[in-house]
Short mmCIF file of C-alpha atoms in Angstrom, two decimals:
data_model
loop_
_atom_site.label_atom_id
_atom_site.label_comp_id
_atom_site.label_asym_id
_atom_site.label_seq_id
_atom_site.Cartn_x
_atom_site.Cartn_y
_atom_site.Cartn_z
CA MET A 1 -0.52 -11.96 74.01
CA ASN A 2 -1.88 -14.48 76.41
CA VAL A 3 -1.72 -17.90 74.21
CA GLY A 4 -5.08 -19.38 75.50
CA ARG A 5 -6.64 -16.11 74.54
CA ALA A 6 -5.18 -15.96 71.36
CA LEU A 7 -6.51 -19.46 70.45
CA ALA A 8 -9.58 -19.09 72.30
CA ASP A 9 -12.03 -18.74 69.23
CA ALA A 10 -9.69 -20.90 66.96
CA GLN A 11 -12.25 -23.39 65.33
CA PRO A 12 -11.01 -26.86 64.75
CA ARG A 13 -11.37 -26.63 60.76
CA VAL A 14 -9.18 -26.61 57.92
CA PHE A 15 -8.84 -22.77 56.79
CA TRP A 16 -8.53 -23.98 53.55
CA LEU A 17 -11.63 -26.23 53.25
CA ASP A 18 -13.64 -23.85 55.14
CA ARG A 19 -14.82 -22.16 52.32
CA PRO A 20 -18.25 -21.51 50.72
CA GLU A 21 -17.17 -22.61 47.37
CA ARG A 22 -16.13 -25.84 48.38
CA PRO A 23 -17.96 -28.28 45.80
CA ASP A 24 -20.73 -30.83 46.97
CA PRO A 25 -19.80 -34.34 46.93
CA LEU A 26 -20.17 -36.36 44.00
CA PRO A 27 -22.32 -39.74 44.36
CA PRO A 28 -20.81 -42.70 45.51
CA LEU A 29 -20.29 -46.01 43.55
CA SER A 30 -23.39 -48.13 43.31
CA ALA A 31 -22.98 -50.45 41.15
CA ASP A 32 -20.30 -53.16 39.46
CA ILE A 33 -18.40 -51.07 36.75
CA SER A 34 -15.45 -51.41 34.13
CA ALA A 35 -12.92 -48.86 33.01
CA ASP A 36 -9.51 -48.89 31.33
CA LEU A 37 -7.98 -47.23 33.98
CA LEU A 38 -8.72 -47.14 37.65
CA VAL A 39 -7.11 -44.44 40.26
CA VAL A 40 -7.54 -45.10 44.15
CA GLY A 41 -7.31 -41.82 45.92
CA GLY A 42 -8.65 -38.36 45.13
CA GLY A 43 -5.93 -36.09 46.62
CA TYR A 44 -3.28 -34.58 44.17
CA SER A 45 -1.47 -37.69 43.29
CA GLY A 46 -4.55 -39.52 41.91
CA LEU A 47 -6.11 -36.32 40.61
CA TRP A 48 -2.77 -35.85 38.43
CA ALA A 49 -2.61 -39.40 37.24
CA ALA A 50 -6.48 -39.35 36.11
CA LEU A 51 -5.87 -35.95 34.34
CA GLN A 52 -2.76 -36.91 32.62
CA ALA A 53 -3.90 -40.27 31.63
CA LYS A 54 -6.87 -38.56 29.86
CA GLN A 55 -4.58 -35.78 27.99
CA ASP A 56 -2.36 -38.91 27.03
CA ASP A 57 -5.45 -40.72 25.35
CA PRO A 58 -8.89 -38.88 25.38
CA GLY A 59 -10.65 -41.84 24.64
CA ARG A 60 -9.20 -44.02 27.62
CA ASP A 61 -11.89 -44.67 30.34
CA VAL A 62 -10.60 -43.35 33.55
CA VAL A 63 -12.44 -43.83 36.75
CA LEU A 64 -10.98 -42.31 40.12
CA ILE A 65 -12.33 -43.86 43.63
CA GLU A 66 -12.28 -41.52 46.71
CA ALA A 67 -12.91 -42.76 50.34
CA GLY A 68 -13.87 -39.18 51.52
CA THR A 69 -14.21 -36.16 49.03
CA CYS A 70 -11.32 -35.25 46.66
CA GLY A 71 -8.62 -32.91 48.39
CA TRP A 72 -9.99 -33.42 51.77
CA ALA A 73 -6.81 -34.83 53.49
CA ALA A 74 -3.19 -33.78 52.88
CA SER A 75 -3.94 -32.17 49.54
CA GLY A 76 -6.21 -29.71 51.22
CA ARG A 77 -4.51 -29.32 54.56
CA ASN A 78 -0.79 -28.40 53.68
CA GLY A 79 0.79 -24.89 53.80
CA GLY A 80 0.56 -24.19 49.63
CA PHE A 81 4.38 -24.51 49.17
CA CYS A 82 4.75 -25.54 45.65
CA ALA A 83 8.11 -26.61 45.20
CA ALA A 84 10.09 -27.51 41.89
CA SER A 85 12.13 -30.17 43.94
CA LEU A 86 11.49 -33.86 43.52
CA THR A 87 13.80 -34.68 46.16
CA HIS A 88 12.66 -32.87 48.92
CA GLY A 89 15.16 -30.06 48.46
CA LEU A 90 18.57 -29.74 46.50
CA ALA A 91 20.83 -31.02 49.45
CA ASN A 92 18.59 -34.27 50.09
CA GLY A 93 18.78 -35.00 46.34
CA ALA A 94 22.24 -34.34 45.91
CA ALA A 95 23.26 -36.71 48.89
CA ARG A 96 21.22 -39.49 48.01
CA PHE A 97 21.17 -39.40 43.89
CA PRO A 98 24.42 -37.66 43.18
CA ALA A 99 24.87 -38.88 39.51
CA GLU A 100 21.28 -37.74 38.88
CA ILE A 101 20.79 -34.72 40.50
CA ALA A 102 21.48 -32.52 37.54
CA THR A 103 18.61 -34.49 35.86
CA LEU A 104 16.31 -34.50 38.55
CA GLU A 105 16.56 -30.87 39.08
CA THR A 106 15.80 -30.06 35.34
CA LEU A 107 13.03 -32.69 35.58
CA GLY A 108 11.59 -30.74 38.71
CA GLN A 109 11.65 -27.38 36.91
CA ALA A 110 9.89 -28.63 33.86
CA ASN A 111 7.13 -30.50 36.07
CA LEU A 112 6.60 -27.20 38.11
CA ASP A 113 6.22 -25.51 34.41
CA ALA A 114 3.68 -27.95 33.15
CA LEU A 115 1.70 -27.37 36.73
CA LEU A 116 1.64 -23.89 36.37
CA ALA A 117 0.66 -24.33 32.61
CA THR A 118 -2.20 -26.50 33.46
CA ILE A 119 -3.40 -24.26 36.26
CA ALA A 120 -3.57 -21.69 33.19
CA LEU A 121 -5.11 -24.33 30.62
CA PHE A 122 -7.83 -25.14 33.03
CA ASP A 123 -8.35 -21.65 34.69
CA ILE A 124 -7.89 -22.95 38.22
CA ARG A 125 -8.17 -20.08 40.23
CA CYS A 126 -5.64 -21.28 43.17
CA ASP A 127 -4.27 -17.83 44.00
CA VAL A 128 -0.79 -18.66 42.70
CA GLU A 129 2.05 -16.21 43.94
CA ARG A 130 5.53 -16.28 42.28
CA THR A 131 7.28 -15.23 45.31
CA GLY A 132 9.99 -17.65 46.12
CA GLU A 133 10.81 -18.79 49.38
CA ILE A 134 13.17 -17.92 52.19
CA GLU A 135 15.19 -20.18 54.34
CA LEU A 136 15.76 -18.56 57.59
CA ALA A 137 18.58 -18.74 60.00
CA THR A 138 17.31 -18.15 63.71
CA GLU A 139 20.35 -19.79 65.35
CA PRO A 140 24.13 -18.70 64.55
CA HIS A 141 25.02 -22.07 63.69
CA HIS A 142 22.06 -21.72 60.53
CA VAL A 143 24.01 -18.79 58.98
CA ALA A 144 26.93 -21.04 57.68
CA GLU A 145 24.53 -23.95 56.56
CA LEU A 146 22.51 -21.71 54.83
CA ALA A 147 25.58 -20.00 52.69
CA SER A 148 26.62 -23.68 51.96
CA GLY A 149 23.23 -24.45 50.34
CA ALA A 150 23.06 -21.08 48.52
CA ALA A 151 26.53 -22.28 47.01
CA LEU A 152 24.99 -25.74 46.09
CA ALA A 153 22.00 -24.28 44.52
CA ARG A 154 23.89 -21.45 42.48
CA ARG A 155 26.04 -24.66 41.25
CA HIS A 156 22.86 -25.88 40.02
CA GLY A 157 21.78 -22.71 38.42
CA HIS A 158 19.16 -21.49 41.08
CA ASP A 159 18.26 -17.81 41.50
CA VAL A 160 19.22 -17.32 45.27
CA LEU A 161 20.06 -14.24 47.38
CA VAL A 162 21.97 -14.47 50.46
CA LEU A 163 20.64 -12.13 53.04
CA GLY A 164 22.21 -10.69 56.28
CA ARG A 165 20.49 -10.08 59.49
CA ASP A 166 19.52 -6.35 58.32
CA GLU A 167 18.73 -7.65 54.63
CA VAL A 168 16.44 -10.18 56.01
CA ARG A 169 14.67 -8.17 58.43
CA ALA A 170 14.12 -5.61 55.76
CA GLU A 171 11.97 -8.22 53.95
CA VAL A 172 10.16 -9.65 56.90
CA ASP A 173 10.98 -8.22 60.35
CA SER A 174 11.39 -10.46 63.04
CA PRO A 175 13.91 -10.16 66.10
CA THR A 176 14.59 -13.91 65.97
CA TYR A 177 16.10 -13.76 62.33
CA LEU A 178 19.94 -13.90 61.76
CA GLY A 179 19.93 -13.98 58.12
CA GLY A 180 18.70 -15.94 55.24
CA VAL A 181 18.75 -17.33 51.57
CA TRP A 182 15.88 -16.15 49.26
CA HIS A 183 15.42 -18.93 46.66
CA ARG A 184 13.53 -16.56 43.78
CA ASP A 185 12.88 -19.07 41.11
CA ARG A 186 11.65 -22.59 42.07
CA THR A 187 8.64 -22.25 44.87
CA VAL A 188 5.53 -20.87 44.25
CA MET A 189 2.84 -20.24 46.55
CA LEU A 190 -0.87 -21.28 46.12
CA ASP A 191 -4.28 -22.14 47.56
CA PRO A 192 -3.93 -26.08 48.11
CA ALA A 193 -7.64 -26.91 48.36
CA ARG A 194 -8.48 -24.80 45.42
CA LEU A 195 -5.71 -26.32 43.51
CA ALA A 196 -7.35 -29.85 44.50
CA TRP A 197 -10.82 -28.73 43.60
CA GLY A 198 -9.57 -27.04 40.17
CA LEU A 199 -7.90 -30.26 39.29
CA ARG A 200 -11.36 -32.27 40.07
CA ASP A 201 -13.16 -30.07 37.63
CA ALA A 202 -10.72 -30.48 35.03
CA CYS A 203 -10.64 -34.14 35.70
CA LEU A 204 -14.51 -34.21 35.16
CA SER A 205 -14.35 -31.75 32.37
CA GLN A 206 -12.13 -34.58 30.40
CA GLY A 207 -14.62 -37.35 31.10
CA VAL A 208 -12.95 -39.05 34.25
CA ARG A 209 -15.57 -40.75 36.31
CA ILE A 210 -15.38 -39.88 40.02
CA PHE A 211 -17.20 -41.49 42.80
CA GLU A 212 -16.69 -40.03 46.25
CA HIS A 213 -17.50 -41.63 49.59
CA THR A 214 -16.50 -44.64 48.40
CA ARG A 215 -13.72 -46.72 50.02
CA VAL A 216 -11.69 -49.66 48.23
CA THR A 217 -11.19 -52.59 50.61
CA ARG A 218 -9.32 -54.90 48.00
CA LEU A 219 -7.40 -55.08 45.29
CA ALA A 220 -6.46 -58.43 43.08
CA ARG A 221 -5.77 -59.61 40.08
CA ALA A 222 -8.46 -60.70 37.59
CA GLY A 223 -7.75 -62.01 34.45
CA ALA A 224 -5.60 -59.31 32.44
CA GLY A 225 -6.59 -56.86 34.66
CA VAL A 226 -7.58 -55.60 38.03
CA LEU A 227 -10.72 -56.31 40.46
CA ALA A 228 -11.21 -53.49 43.14
CA TRP A 229 -13.61 -54.33 45.72
CA CYS A 230 -15.73 -51.27 47.41
CA GLY A 231 -17.75 -53.24 49.99
CA PRO A 232 -21.46 -53.62 49.25
CA ALA A 233 -21.42 -50.49 47.05
CA GLY A 234 -19.85 -52.20 44.30
CA SER A 235 -16.59 -53.05 42.16
CA VAL A 236 -14.19 -51.80 39.45
CA ARG A 237 -12.75 -54.01 36.93
CA ALA A 238 -9.78 -52.14 35.13
CA GLY A 239 -7.41 -53.12 33.03
CA GLY A 240 -4.71 -51.32 35.32
CA VAL A 241 -4.44 -49.26 38.53
CA VAL A 242 -2.56 -46.37 40.01
CA LEU A 243 -2.55 -46.65 43.80
CA ALA A 244 -2.54 -43.02 45.18
CA ALA A 245 -3.42 -43.77 48.82
CA ASN A 246 -0.25 -42.00 50.20
CA ALA A 247 -0.45 -42.03 54.31
CA PHE A 248 -3.61 -43.87 54.22
CA PRO A 249 -3.49 -47.83 55.51
CA PRO A 250 -1.97 -49.08 52.07
CA LEU A 251 -3.67 -52.03 49.84
CA LEU A 252 -0.50 -53.20 49.32
CA ARG A 253 1.37 -54.96 52.29
CA ARG A 254 4.57 -54.48 50.98
CA LEU A 255 4.10 -50.61 51.32
CA ARG A 256 3.32 -51.14 55.25
CA ASN A 257 6.87 -50.84 56.24
CA TYR A 258 7.91 -48.16 53.93
CA VAL A 259 5.53 -45.37 54.70
CA VAL A 260 4.57 -43.91 58.40
CA PRO A 261 1.82 -41.59 58.77
CA VAL A 262 3.31 -38.43 60.91
CA TYR A 263 0.98 -35.75 62.21
CA ASP A 264 1.63 -32.37 61.15
CA TYR A 265 -0.27 -29.15 62.71
CA ALA A 266 -1.25 -25.46 61.84
CA LEU A 267 -2.75 -22.31 62.75
CA VAL A 268 -4.25 -19.57 60.93
CA THR A 269 -4.74 -15.93 62.26
CA ARG A 270 -7.65 -13.50 61.56
CA PRO A 271 -6.77 -11.27 58.39
CA LEU A 272 -3.94 -8.43 59.59
CA THR A 273 -4.72 -5.04 59.42
CA ALA A 274 -3.02 -2.61 57.29
CA GLY A 275 -0.93 -1.27 60.26
CA GLU A 276 -0.26 -5.17 61.27
CA LEU A 277 1.35 -6.04 58.15
CA ALA A 278 3.17 -3.05 57.87
CA SER A 279 4.85 -3.61 61.07
CA ILE A 280 6.54 -6.60 59.77
CA GLY A 281 7.08 -5.88 56.28
CA TRP A 282 6.71 -8.74 53.98
CA ARG A 283 6.05 -6.84 50.95
CA HIS A 284 7.10 -9.63 48.49
CA ARG A 285 5.10 -12.54 50.29
CA GLN A 286 7.60 -15.39 50.05
CA GLY A 287 7.12 -18.08 51.97
CA LEU A 288 9.40 -18.80 54.92
CA ALA A 289 10.76 -21.62 56.99
CA ASP A 290 13.29 -21.62 59.48
CA SER A 291 16.24 -23.98 59.44
CA GLY A 292 15.73 -26.12 62.29
CA ASN A 293 15.42 -29.86 62.40
CA GLN A 294 12.05 -28.91 64.02
CA PHE A 295 11.06 -26.16 61.68
CA HIS A 296 8.45 -24.01 61.07
CA TYR A 297 6.82 -22.99 57.81
CA TYR A 298 4.70 -19.89 57.17
CA ARG A 299 3.14 -17.85 54.44
CA LEU A 300 0.58 -15.02 54.00
CA THR A 301 -2.70 -16.03 52.53
CA ALA A 302 -4.74 -13.90 49.58
CA ASP A 303 -6.51 -12.03 52.27
CA ASN A 304 -3.51 -11.26 54.56
CA ARG A 305 -3.78 -14.12 57.34
CA ILE A 306 -0.68 -15.86 58.30
CA LEU A 307 -0.56 -19.45 58.60
CA PHE A 308 1.97 -20.84 60.88
CA GLY A 309 2.66 -24.46 60.99
CA GLY A 310 5.10 -27.33 61.48
CA TYR A 311 7.78 -28.20 64.30
CA ASP A 312 5.81 -30.93 66.07
CA ALA A 313 5.82 -34.10 63.75
CA VAL A 314 3.87 -36.68 65.93
CA TYR A 315 3.98 -40.31 64.96
CA HIS A 316 1.44 -42.58 66.73
CA PHE A 317 1.91 -46.23 68.00
CA GLY A 318 1.25 -49.02 65.35
CA ASN A 319 0.80 -46.37 62.23
CA ARG A 320 -2.34 -45.30 64.03
CA MET A 321 -4.47 -42.93 62.36
CA ALA A 322 -8.10 -41.43 63.69
CA PRO A 323 -9.72 -37.97 63.44
CA SER A 324 -9.05 -37.09 67.10
CA LEU A 325 -5.48 -36.92 66.29
CA SER A 326 -5.93 -34.08 64.26
CA ARG A 327 -6.22 -32.08 66.97
CA ASP A 328 -3.49 -31.54 69.53
CA ALA A 329 -3.89 -28.79 71.96
CA PRO A 330 -0.27 -28.72 73.61
CA THR A 331 1.13 -28.42 69.70
CA TYR A 332 -1.09 -25.76 69.16
CA ALA A 333 -0.17 -23.68 72.40
CA THR A 334 3.46 -24.48 71.28
CA LEU A 335 3.01 -23.17 67.55
CA ALA A 336 0.98 -19.87 68.96
CA ARG A 337 3.95 -19.34 71.66
CA HIS A 338 6.45 -19.63 68.70
CA PHE A 339 4.16 -17.10 66.65
CA PHE A 340 4.51 -14.49 69.25
CA GLU A 341 8.11 -14.95 69.65
CA THR A 342 8.85 -14.51 66.00
CA PHE A 343 6.34 -11.67 65.47
CA PRO A 344 6.22 -9.86 69.16
CA GLN A 345 4.66 -6.76 67.12
CA LEU A 346 1.51 -8.65 66.52
CA SER A 347 0.53 -9.29 69.97
CA ASP A 348 -3.01 -8.62 69.39
CA VAL A 349 -3.47 -10.98 66.60
CA THR A 350 -5.95 -13.79 67.30
CA PHE A 351 -6.23 -17.27 65.55
CA THR A 352 -9.33 -18.45 63.67
CA HIS A 353 -8.10 -21.85 62.68
CA ARG A 354 -6.24 -24.97 64.05
CA TRP A 355 -5.93 -28.33 62.42
CA GLY A 356 -3.66 -31.19 61.83
CA GLY A 357 -3.18 -33.59 59.02
CA VAL A 358 -1.16 -36.84 58.26
CA VAL A 359 2.14 -36.73 56.11
CA ASP A 360 3.25 -39.64 54.30
CA THR A 361 6.74 -40.16 55.45
CA CYS A 362 9.59 -42.23 54.25
CA ALA A 363 13.18 -42.77 55.31
CA ARG A 364 14.62 -40.90 52.31
CA PHE A 365 12.15 -38.08 52.58
CA CYS A 366 11.06 -38.24 48.84
CA ALA A 367 8.64 -40.32 47.01
CA PHE A 368 9.27 -43.87 45.74
CA PHE A 369 7.61 -45.77 43.11
CA GLY A 370 6.90 -49.39 42.36
CA THR A 371 4.50 -52.17 40.62
CA ALA A 372 2.37 -54.75 41.88
CA LEU A 373 -0.13 -57.43 40.77
CA GLY A 374 1.97 -58.42 37.63
CA GLY A 375 2.67 -54.80 36.64
CA ARG A 376 -1.13 -54.08 36.70
CA LEU A 377 -0.73 -51.62 39.51
CA ALA A 378 1.65 -48.94 39.79
CA TYR A 379 2.05 -46.59 42.74
CA ALA A 380 4.23 -43.37 44.03
CA THR A 381 4.19 -42.68 47.66
CA GLY A 382 6.45 -41.31 50.42
CA PHE A 383 6.39 -37.19 49.43
CA THR A 384 7.06 -36.37 52.97
CA GLY A 385 5.68 -33.21 53.11
CA LEU A 386 6.56 -31.57 49.60
CA GLY A 387 4.11 -33.21 47.32
CA VAL A 388 2.22 -30.42 46.05
CA GLY A 389 4.52 -30.04 43.09
CA ALA A 390 6.42 -33.54 43.19
CA THR A 391 2.88 -35.42 43.13
CA ARG A 392 2.31 -34.47 39.60
CA PHE A 393 5.88 -36.09 38.61
CA GLY A 394 4.98 -39.04 40.69
CA ALA A 395 1.60 -39.54 38.76
CA ARG A 396 3.49 -39.27 35.53
CA VAL A 397 5.84 -42.07 36.60
CA ALA A 398 3.18 -44.30 37.79
CA LEU A 399 1.50 -44.01 34.44
CA ASP A 400 4.81 -45.03 32.78
CA LEU A 401 5.38 -47.63 35.02
CA LEU A 402 2.00 -49.08 34.25
CA SER A 403 2.37 -48.81 30.43
CA GLY A 404 5.09 -51.53 31.13
CA ALA A 405 7.43 -49.83 28.35
CA PRO A 406 10.67 -48.12 29.37
CA THR A 407 10.90 -44.51 29.53
CA PRO A 408 13.37 -41.73 30.68
CA LEU A 409 11.71 -41.46 33.89
CA THR A 410 11.29 -45.36 34.55
CA THR A 411 15.00 -45.84 33.88
CA LEU A 412 16.05 -43.42 36.81
CA ASP A 413 17.86 -44.40 39.80
CA PHE A 414 15.55 -42.50 41.58
CA VAL A 415 12.70 -44.27 40.08
CA ARG A 416 13.95 -47.86 40.48
CA SER A 417 15.36 -47.61 43.99
CA ARG A 418 13.57 -47.73 47.31
CA PRO A 419 14.13 -46.44 50.88
CA VAL A 420 15.01 -48.27 53.59
CA PRO A 421 12.10 -49.87 55.49
CA PHE A 422 11.13 -48.83 58.97
CA PRO A 423 11.39 -51.57 61.47
CA PRO A 424 8.29 -53.15 62.83
CA GLU A 425 6.67 -52.29 65.97
CA PRO A 426 7.48 -51.85 68.70
CA LEU A 427 10.95 -50.97 67.40
CA ARG A 428 9.48 -48.52 65.04
CA SER A 429 7.99 -46.19 67.67
CA LEU A 430 11.33 -46.57 69.90
CA VAL A 431 13.53 -45.65 66.88
CA ILE A 432 11.23 -42.76 65.63
CA ASN A 433 10.90 -41.26 69.23
CA ALA A 434 14.68 -41.55 69.57
CA THR A 435 15.32 -39.76 66.54
CA ARG A 436 12.62 -36.91 67.31
CA ARG A 437 14.07 -36.26 70.67
CA SER A 438 17.85 -36.40 69.36
CA MET A 439 16.70 -33.67 66.24
CA ALA A 440 15.40 -31.44 69.36
CA TYR A 441 18.54 -31.87 71.23
CA ALA A 442 20.51 -30.99 67.95
CA ASP A 443 18.61 -27.96 67.65
CA ALA A 444 19.34 -26.65 71.36
CA HIS A 445 22.62 -27.55 70.62
CA GLU A 446 24.20 -25.73 68.02
CA GLY A 447 23.08 -28.29 65.36
CA ARG A 448 25.55 -30.85 66.91
CA ARG A 449 24.48 -34.42 65.59
CA ASN A 450 24.42 -37.08 68.56
CA LEU A 451 25.69 -40.54 67.86
CA TRP A 452 22.16 -41.64 66.99
CA LEU A 453 21.55 -39.40 64.07
CA ARG A 454 25.01 -39.64 62.64
CA THR A 455 24.36 -43.44 62.63
CA LEU A 456 21.36 -43.00 60.83
CA ASP A 457 23.16 -40.69 58.37
CA ARG A 458 25.70 -43.18 57.40
CA PHE A 459 22.63 -45.71 56.57
CA GLY A 460 20.85 -42.94 54.53
CA LEU A 461 17.83 -43.04 57.26
CA GLY A 462 15.76 -40.47 58.64
CA PHE A 463 12.39 -39.20 59.96
CA ASP A 464 10.68 -35.80 58.95
CA SER A 465 7.37 -34.22 57.82
#
């Protein structure tokens, strides 16, 4: 297949959001109001915070403010991999929080179970599939790395199955696969936009007041609470605030050096025919991800399209964000080429959608937490691409922090510690781009980490999407 021809009709729209059932926007704020709790941000973090706050106390007056529409950003643009891990994978968690990793794994599974229970309680129809995920070896050195990871997972009670070349190709047939590990119990696949819209509906059903197309421009202490300015639209005076802006420019100056916005991109094919689907197998519909530093993630949608994303993680100087940066023709071409290398038997397949979005990346690859404004504001941010499930936990932590009383969650080192900050510009761009080049070099040289990556490893630093 000619890559240009395969992409010719791909629309620059997010597949998940390009739906007739996309809800109409809610009215913006148009007055000065007050509330017990203000949530800033209508992605997963904010929606989970608002919903759990009402479940904790149905009489609590909760207001949620969203600059766009709920779920329009990362929450509606991701691959729909919903994992139990709170730490961006067991290996990352075990390396960074060895004394707590068993507890964090238990909390992560409980969080996923509670998330699925909420989906059932509110009848959120987001196409949940309990398929698990296969980590794929596409280079010889990946095989041993995956075997080591599988052994670690088994020690923590995970249901994993190590697959040889023939076994993995019996699951999903690609000439690039040399082996794999099927994690069968701690990842579900779902429709991310429908989850966000369902959480929005659940919040509204519980009495949360949501104002869309309203931007909070400033937060400040005001008496015993916080005042949020929303430009000429009005303001919100609240007893406490959960800040859930994630990758977007933070309203807290202290967060600007801890989180960087990284652009990630994806393609979606037309629906596969029965014959095309049979040619690759994929009967168990697992989520798939290869093991490179620059990795691809891919999965089947409910109507048997293939979503194929990842590989490039693009940072722009000065934490720059703009709508135009969500479109990247060279990256789309790279993804399409890699798609056809992965599935040469699908040479006649074309793409219908292409898009990008911003991931909130921090140096430890997983969320961190904190308070500000004298304890009247709490936040959880830095999920680094694995937030579909972990944002529910992060929202729970933020609410616990806002209460001011110690809880089993707020006393965890995972919650109390912070990542290493990114340096200021222009050093920030130099560091990030040097890391990207070094990761690409490692992928091309049997995984060997050069001096730069080894130095970052020593200091617990990283860059990922």
